[in-house]
Coordinates of C-alpha atoms in Angstrom, one line a residue:
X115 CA 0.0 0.0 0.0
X116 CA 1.1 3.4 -0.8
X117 CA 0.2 6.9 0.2
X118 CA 0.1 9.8 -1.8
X119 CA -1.1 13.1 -2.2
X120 CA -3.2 14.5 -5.0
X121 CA -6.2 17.7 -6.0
X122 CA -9.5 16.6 -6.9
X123 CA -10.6 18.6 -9.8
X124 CA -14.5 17.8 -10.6
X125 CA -14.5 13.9 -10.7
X126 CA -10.6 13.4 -11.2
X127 CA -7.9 13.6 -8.9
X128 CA -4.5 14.7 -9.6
X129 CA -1.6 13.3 -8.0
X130 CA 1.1 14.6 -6.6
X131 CA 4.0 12.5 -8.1
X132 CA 4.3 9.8 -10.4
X133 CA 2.7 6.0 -9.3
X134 CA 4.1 2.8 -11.1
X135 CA 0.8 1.3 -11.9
X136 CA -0.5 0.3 -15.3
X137 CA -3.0 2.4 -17.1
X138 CA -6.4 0.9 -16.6
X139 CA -5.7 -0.3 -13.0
X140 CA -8.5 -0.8 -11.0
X141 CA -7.6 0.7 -7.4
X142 CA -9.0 1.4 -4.1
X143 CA -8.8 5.4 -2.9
X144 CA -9.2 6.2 0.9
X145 CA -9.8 9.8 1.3
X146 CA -8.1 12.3 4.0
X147 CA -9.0 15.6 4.0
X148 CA -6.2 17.5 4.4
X149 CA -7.5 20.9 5.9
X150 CA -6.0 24.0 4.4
X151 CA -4.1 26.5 6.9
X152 CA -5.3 30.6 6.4
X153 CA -2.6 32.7 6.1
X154 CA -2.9 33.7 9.4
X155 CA -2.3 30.4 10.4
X156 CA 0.6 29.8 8.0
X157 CA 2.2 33.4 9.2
X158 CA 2.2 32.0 12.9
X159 CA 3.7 28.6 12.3
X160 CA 6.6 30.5 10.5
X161 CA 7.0 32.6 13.4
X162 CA 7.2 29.6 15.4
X163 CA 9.7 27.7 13.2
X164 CA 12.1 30.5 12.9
X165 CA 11.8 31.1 17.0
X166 CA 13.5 27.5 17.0
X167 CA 16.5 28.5 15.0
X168 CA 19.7 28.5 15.9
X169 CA 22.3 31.3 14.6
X170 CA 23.8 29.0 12.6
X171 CA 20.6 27.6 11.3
X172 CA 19.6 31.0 10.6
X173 CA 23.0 31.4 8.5
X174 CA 22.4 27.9 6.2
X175 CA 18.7 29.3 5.7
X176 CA 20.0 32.8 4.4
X177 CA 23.0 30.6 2.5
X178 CA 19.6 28.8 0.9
X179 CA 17.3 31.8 0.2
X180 CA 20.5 33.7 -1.9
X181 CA 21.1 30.3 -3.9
X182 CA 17.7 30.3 -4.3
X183 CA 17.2 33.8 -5.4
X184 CA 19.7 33.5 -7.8
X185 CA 18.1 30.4 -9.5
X186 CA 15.3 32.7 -9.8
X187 CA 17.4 35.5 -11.4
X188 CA 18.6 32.9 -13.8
X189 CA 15.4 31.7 -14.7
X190 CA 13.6 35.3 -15.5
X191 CA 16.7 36.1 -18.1
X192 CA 16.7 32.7 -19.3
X193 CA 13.1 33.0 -20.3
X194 CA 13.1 36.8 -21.5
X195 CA 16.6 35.7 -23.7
X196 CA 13.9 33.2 -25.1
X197 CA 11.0 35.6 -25.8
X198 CA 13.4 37.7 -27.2
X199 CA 14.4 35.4 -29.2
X200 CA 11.3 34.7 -30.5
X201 CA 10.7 38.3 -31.3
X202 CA 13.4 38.2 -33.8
X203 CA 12.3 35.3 -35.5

């Protein structure tokens, strides 16, 4: 047995990840609802995580956000070189 996540979208549900079953399968669905935070709710967890962090933790998560940030900043030019690119054409 294997638990995953998914979105149910009218009578379909979308999974999360990729499952290694055969088109066609027949298979039985048990059904969690997973109950959405507000963003109230989400605001004060974060608050609580990052009460819980050590300097150092604190450094690796900055160390994470910059990589991150410039992943991003790669991504945006990658994708305006391309639709400039097509502009040419």
């Amino acid at each position: 047995m294997m638990k995953i996540k998914g979105i149910k979208r009218g009578k379909t549900i979308e999974l999360s990840e990729e499952i290694n079953i055969p088109d066609g399968q027949e298979v039985n669905i048990e059904i969690e609802v997973i109950q959405q935070m507000s963003d109230e709710e989400k605001v004060e967890k974060m608050k609580e995580f990052l009460d819980t962090l050590t300097d150092e933790d604190r450094e690796e998560w900055t160390k994470i956000a910059e990589f991150l940030e410039r992943e991003r900043e790669l991504d945006r030019q990658l994708q305006q070189q391309k639709i400039n690119e097509m502009k040419v054409v």
